[in-house]
Every structure is written in structure tokens, then in C-alpha cells.
Coordinates of C-alpha atoms and ligand atoms in Angstrom, one line a residue:
M144 CA -10.3 -6.2 -2.8
N145 CA -7.7 -7.1 -0.1
R146 CA -8.6 -7.3 3.5
P147 CA -7.9 -3.8 4.8
L148 CA -5.0 -2.7 7.0
V149 CA -5.0 0.4 9.2
I150 CA -1.7 1.5 10.7
G151 CA -1.3 4.2 13.4
N152 CA 2.0 6.0 13.1
W153 CA 2.4 7.8 16.4
K154 CA 5.6 9.5 15.2
M155 CA 7.5 11.2 18.0
N156 CA 4.5 11.6 20.2
L157 CA 3.4 9.9 23.5
D158 CA 5.9 8.9 26.1
Y159 CA 5.6 5.4 27.5
V160 CA 3.1 6.3 30.1
E161 CA 0.9 8.0 27.6
A162 CA 1.4 5.1 25.1
V163 CA 0.2 2.6 27.7
H164 CA -2.9 4.7 28.3
L165 CA -3.7 4.8 24.6
I166 CA -3.2 1.1 24.0
Q167 CA -5.3 0.3 27.0
Q168 CA -8.1 2.5 25.7
L169 CA -7.8 0.8 22.3
G170 CA -8.0 -2.6 24.0
V171 CA -11.1 -1.8 25.9
V172 CA -13.0 -0.5 22.9
L173 CA -11.8 -3.3 20.6
K174 CA -12.9 -5.9 23.2
N175 CA -16.4 -4.4 23.4
K176 CA -16.7 -3.9 19.7
P177 CA -14.3 -6.2 17.7
L178 CA -13.5 -5.2 14.2
E179 CA -13.5 -8.4 12.3
H180 CA -12.7 -7.2 8.8
V181 CA -9.6 -5.1 9.3
D182 CA -6.0 -5.7 10.4
L183 CA -4.8 -3.1 12.9
V184 CA -1.2 -2.0 13.7
V185 CA 0.2 0.7 15.9
A186 CA 3.7 2.0 15.4
P187 CA 4.9 3.7 18.7
P188 CA 8.3 5.4 19.3
F189 CA 11.0 2.8 20.0
V190 CA 11.1 3.6 23.7
D191 CA 7.4 2.8 24.1
I192 CA 7.4 -0.5 22.2
R193 CA 8.2 -2.8 25.2
S194 CA 5.4 -1.3 27.3
V195 CA 2.9 -1.4 24.4
T196 CA 3.6 -5.0 23.5
S197 CA 3.3 -6.0 27.2
V198 CA -0.2 -4.5 27.3
V199 CA -1.1 -6.0 23.9
E200 CA 0.0 -9.5 25.1
S201 CA -1.4 -9.4 28.7
E202 CA -4.7 -7.9 27.7
R203 CA -5.0 -9.6 24.3
V204 CA -5.6 -6.4 22.4
A205 CA -6.6 -7.3 18.8
L206 CA -3.8 -5.5 17.0
E207 CA -0.2 -5.8 16.1
V208 CA 2.8 -3.6 17.0
G209 CA 5.0 -2.0 14.4
A210 CA 8.1 0.2 14.4
Q211 CA 8.4 3.5 12.6
H212 CA 11.9 2.8 11.3
A213 CA 14.7 0.3 11.6
S214 CA 18.4 0.4 11.0
V215 CA 19.7 -0.8 7.6
H216 CA 22.5 -2.5 9.6
E217 CA 22.1 -5.7 11.5
S218 CA 24.3 -4.8 14.5
G219 CA 27.5 -3.0 15.5
A220 CA 28.8 0.5 15.9
H221 CA 25.7 2.5 14.8
T222 CA 25.1 4.8 17.8
G223 CA 21.4 5.7 18.2
E224 CA 20.1 3.0 15.8
V225 CA 17.8 0.1 16.5
S226 CA 18.1 -3.2 14.6
V227 CA 15.4 -5.4 13.0
S228 CA 16.4 -8.3 15.2
M229 CA 15.9 -6.2 18.4
L230 CA 12.5 -5.3 17.1
Q231 CA 11.7 -8.9 16.3
R232 CA 12.6 -9.9 19.8
L233 CA 9.9 -7.5 21.1
N234 CA 7.3 -9.2 18.9
V235 CA 7.2 -6.3 16.5
G236 CA 5.7 -7.6 13.3
W237 CA 5.8 -4.5 11.0
V238 CA 8.3 -1.8 10.1
L239 CA 7.6 1.4 8.2
V240 CA 10.4 1.8 5.6
G241 CA 11.2 5.1 3.9
H242 CA 8.6 7.3 5.5
S243 CA 8.9 10.7 3.8
E244 CA 10.0 12.3 7.1
R245 CA 13.0 9.9 7.2
R246 CA 13.8 10.5 3.6
A247 CA 13.7 14.3 3.9
M248 CA 15.1 14.8 7.3
Y249 CA 17.4 11.9 7.9
A250 CA 19.0 11.4 4.5
M251 CA 17.3 8.2 3.7
T252 CA 18.1 7.7 0.1
D253 CA 16.3 5.3 -2.3
E254 CA 19.3 3.0 -1.9
V255 CA 19.1 2.9 1.9
V256 CA 15.3 2.4 1.6
A257 CA 15.9 -0.6 -0.6
Q258 CA 18.5 -2.1 1.7
T259 CA 16.4 -1.5 4.8
L260 CA 13.4 -3.1 3.2
R261 CA 15.5 -6.2 2.5
T262 CA 16.8 -6.3 6.0
V263 CA 13.3 -6.2 7.3
V264 CA 11.8 -8.9 5.1
R265 CA 14.9 -11.1 5.4
Q266 CA 14.0 -11.5 9.1
G267 CA 10.4 -12.2 8.2
L268 CA 8.9 -8.9 9.3
N269 CA 6.3 -7.0 7.2
A270 CA 7.7 -3.9 5.5
V271 CA 5.5 -1.0 4.8
L272 CA 7.2 0.8 2.0
C273 CA 6.2 4.5 2.0
V274 CA 6.3 6.4 -1.3
G275 CA 4.9 9.8 -2.4
E276 CA 5.8 13.0 -4.2
E277 CA 6.4 16.6 -3.0
L278 CA 4.0 19.3 -4.2
S279 CA 6.5 20.7 -6.7
V280 CA 6.6 17.3 -8.4
R281 CA 2.8 17.1 -8.7
E282 CA 2.6 20.6 -10.0
V283 CA 4.7 19.6 -13.0
E284 CA 2.6 16.4 -13.3
A285 CA 5.6 14.2 -12.7
H286 CA 4.1 12.4 -9.7
Q287 CA 3.5 9.1 -11.4
D288 CA 7.0 8.8 -12.8
F289 CA 8.4 9.9 -9.4
V290 CA 6.5 7.2 -7.5
S291 CA 7.4 4.6 -10.2
A292 CA 11.0 5.4 -9.7
Q293 CA 10.7 5.0 -5.9
L294 CA 8.9 1.7 -6.3
H295 CA 11.5 0.4 -8.8
A296 CA 14.4 1.5 -6.6
A297 CA 12.9 -0.3 -3.5
L298 CA 11.3 -3.4 -5.0
E299 CA 13.2 -4.4 -8.1
G300 CA 14.7 -7.9 -7.8
L301 CA 13.0 -8.7 -4.5
D302 CA 13.0 -12.4 -4.0
E303 CA 9.8 -14.3 -4.3
K304 CA 9.4 -15.4 -0.7
S305 CA 9.8 -11.8 0.6
R306 CA 7.2 -10.3 -1.7
P307 CA 4.1 -11.3 0.4
L308 CA 5.7 -9.3 3.3
V309 CA 5.5 -6.0 1.4
T310 CA 2.8 -3.4 1.8
I311 CA 2.9 -0.1 -0.1
A312 CA 1.7 3.2 1.5
Y313 CA 1.1 6.1 -0.9
E314 CA 1.7 9.3 1.1
P315 CA 1.9 12.5 -0.9
V316 CA 4.2 14.7 1.1
W317 CA 2.0 17.7 0.7
A318 CA -0.9 15.9 2.4
I319 CA 1.0 14.7 5.5
G320 CA 0.0 16.6 8.6
T321 CA -1.3 19.5 6.6
G322 CA -5.1 18.8 6.6
L323 CA -4.8 18.8 2.8
T324 CA -6.1 15.3 2.0
A325 CA -5.5 14.2 -1.6
T326 CA -8.8 14.0 -3.5
T327 CA -10.4 10.6 -4.0
T328 CA -9.6 11.0 -7.8
Q329 CA -6.0 11.7 -7.1
V330 CA -5.8 8.8 -4.7
G331 CA -7.6 6.4 -7.1
E332 CA -5.4 7.3 -10.0
M333 CA -2.2 6.8 -8.0
T334 CA -3.5 3.6 -6.5
E335 CA -4.1 2.2 -9.9
H336 CA -0.7 3.3 -11.1
I337 CA 1.0 1.8 -8.1
R338 CA -0.8 -1.6 -8.6
T339 CA 0.3 -1.6 -12.3
V340 CA 3.9 -0.9 -11.4
A341 CA 3.8 -3.4 -8.5
A342 CA 2.4 -6.1 -10.8
S343 CA 5.3 -5.4 -13.3
L344 CA 7.6 -6.1 -10.3
S345 CA 5.8 -9.4 -9.6
L346 CA 3.9 -7.9 -6.6
G347 CA 0.4 -8.2 -8.0
D348 CA -1.5 -8.8 -4.8
V349 CA 0.2 -6.1 -2.7
R350 CA -1.9 -4.0 -0.3
V351 CA -1.8 -0.3 -1.2
L352 CA -2.6 2.1 1.6
Y353 CA -3.1 5.8 1.6
G354 CA -1.7 8.2 4.1
G355 CA -1.9 12.0 4.5
S356 CA -4.5 13.7 6.7
V357 CA -6.8 10.7 6.9
N358 CA -9.6 11.2 9.4
A359 CA -12.9 9.7 10.3
D360 CA -14.8 12.0 7.8
N361 CA -12.8 11.2 4.7
A362 CA -11.9 7.5 5.3
T363 CA -15.0 6.0 3.7
A364 CA -14.7 8.0 0.5
L365 CA -11.0 7.3 0.3
M366 CA -11.7 3.5 0.6
N367 CA -14.5 3.4 -1.9
E368 CA -13.5 5.9 -4.5
G369 CA -9.7 5.9 -3.9
R370 CA -9.8 2.1 -3.9
V371 CA -7.2 1.7 -1.2
D372 CA -6.6 -1.3 1.0
G373 CA -6.4 0.8 4.1
F374 CA -4.6 3.7 5.7
L375 CA -1.4 4.9 7.3
V376 CA -2.7 7.4 9.9
G377 CA -0.6 10.0 11.7
G378 CA -2.3 12.7 13.7
A379 CA -5.7 10.9 14.0
S380 CA -4.0 7.8 15.4
L381 CA -3.1 9.6 18.6
K382 CA -6.7 9.4 20.0
A383 CA -8.5 6.1 20.4
D384 CA -11.8 7.4 19.1
S385 CA -10.5 8.9 15.9
F386 CA -8.2 6.0 15.1
L387 CA -11.0 3.5 15.7
A388 CA -13.5 5.5 13.6
I389 CA -11.1 5.2 10.7
A390 CA -10.6 1.5 11.4
Q391 CA -14.4 1.0 11.5
A392 CA -14.8 2.8 8.2
A393 CA -12.3 0.4 6.6
N394 CA -13.9 -2.5 8.3
D395 CA -17.4 -1.6 7.1
C396 CA -16.3 -0.8 3.5
Y397 CA -14.7 -4.2 3.2
D398 CA -17.6 -6.0 4.8
S399 CA -20.1 -4.4 2.4
K400 CA -18.1 -5.5 -0.6
R401 CA -17.0 -9.0 0.2
Ligands
PGA701 P1 -1.0 12.5 9.0 O1 0.4 11.6 8.8 O2 -2.1 11.5 9.1 O3 -0.8 13.2 10.3 O4 -1.1 13.4 7.8 C1 0.4 10.5 8.0 C2 1.8 9.9 8.0 O5 2.8 10.6 8.0 O6 2.0 8.6 8.1

């Protein structure tokens, strides 16, 4: 079992004042009750990142800061985009790549996902590759093939030194923000499938996370029976107590199995 990773994806929520408030709350709780067996990351909106990293650094909050997206381009005439090097300068260590909302709403094709992932890892940042099927795909039982194709498109031919920087997040689109969590059996089957495909692409040790309506009540079962290495958390990451309860569950599962 890999050391777990729990990432809070704040999406387009919390302005910088609210973001500072949340990171301070997280800092206070983590100081009183450190979580030794889990890596924590929060991914705020771009405009909050500077404020959040300032608090993380000055108050030594035990987590890292990520971004929800980055431009596939390195610089230049790309109005509204943010480059990986700009994020790196802000001490961002992680970037979500190909979240299903970016794929569906902002025309992020498999090709752009693959190129973005390479841009991220080339600069030495960790890339969290998001994959997952729509409900219509699962209904015709094509979900494993669909996810395999997404993994191949993004990871085929990735150079050896970049591979340790990759994490995979399985997020079935129908489970995101819907309250419809995938069952532990569905998650377990897909996790195993993803590990097999990843191994065939020379990413044998990759961490595989689950995302989609994760909360404090389902996290333990998803860890144990779904055999995931952690979570990508949306809605429940917007409150310190629910985010940290999920982190605690991951921490305790790992601790009990070491
Ligand atoms: P959710 O979002 O936890 O609100 O379902 C997960 C995600 O989109 O990363």
C-alpha cells in the first residue's frame, strides 16, 4: 500500500479572504493533531494561491498547495491562461490535469491532457491525471476500456524520470458532486484495472486516488475495500472539519495496515 494522498479541489469556490480563513483553520487543527501518515494538498482557485501559500509558509501548515489546472503552453499570447512556471514560482507542487469538468466544459481533449501533463512534469511538478467515465459509458459496460484509453493517451511514452511525478485519480463523472458515490466494489475493480494498465505503461508504483462524492462517512470503506491510495475531494474539502475527517480516515487506514 502506498502512503495515502488526500487532495482538496476547491473548484471555483472561496475568494481569497475565504480561502485564507479556511487554510488558517486547517493549520490550527493540523498543529494540534498532526496527521503523520497522509500527504495533504489543497488546490485553490488561481487568484487565491498566493494568499494560501503565504499562510502555509508563515504558519508552517503541514500541507502542500496545488493548482486545479495549468496551461498547456509555456508562455505567450494565451489570454486568461496560467503557466506551469508561474505556478512553480508560487511554490505550487501539484497540478490537476484533465479534470472531467475541464474535459467536458473547456474542450480539453486527450491530446491536450497528454501535452499538459508533460508540461507539468517537465518542470518537476506533480501531475494528478484525472480519468473517469460518464454514466452512459458505464451503462454499456465500456468503462474499463474507456479509462484504459484515457490512460494510454496521457501516459504512453512518458519518460522514466517523469513517471514518479504522476498520480492517477479515478473520478467517475456520474459520481462527481452528485452524492452518488461509486460502490466500493466498483472502485476496487477500477483501481485494480488502473494499476494493471499503469504497470503496462511502466508506472507500477503509481498512487491511485478516488474522487466523486467522498465524505467522512464513506472514506474508510473506500480506502479498505476500494483499495485506493487516497482521495480527490471536491465539496467536502470546503470545510475544515469534513476535509480533515477524510484525511484522518486515510491516515488511520494506512497506519493500521503498515
Ligand atoms: P466532489 O468532487 O467530491 O464534490 O464529488 C470531486 C472532484 O470533482 O474532484
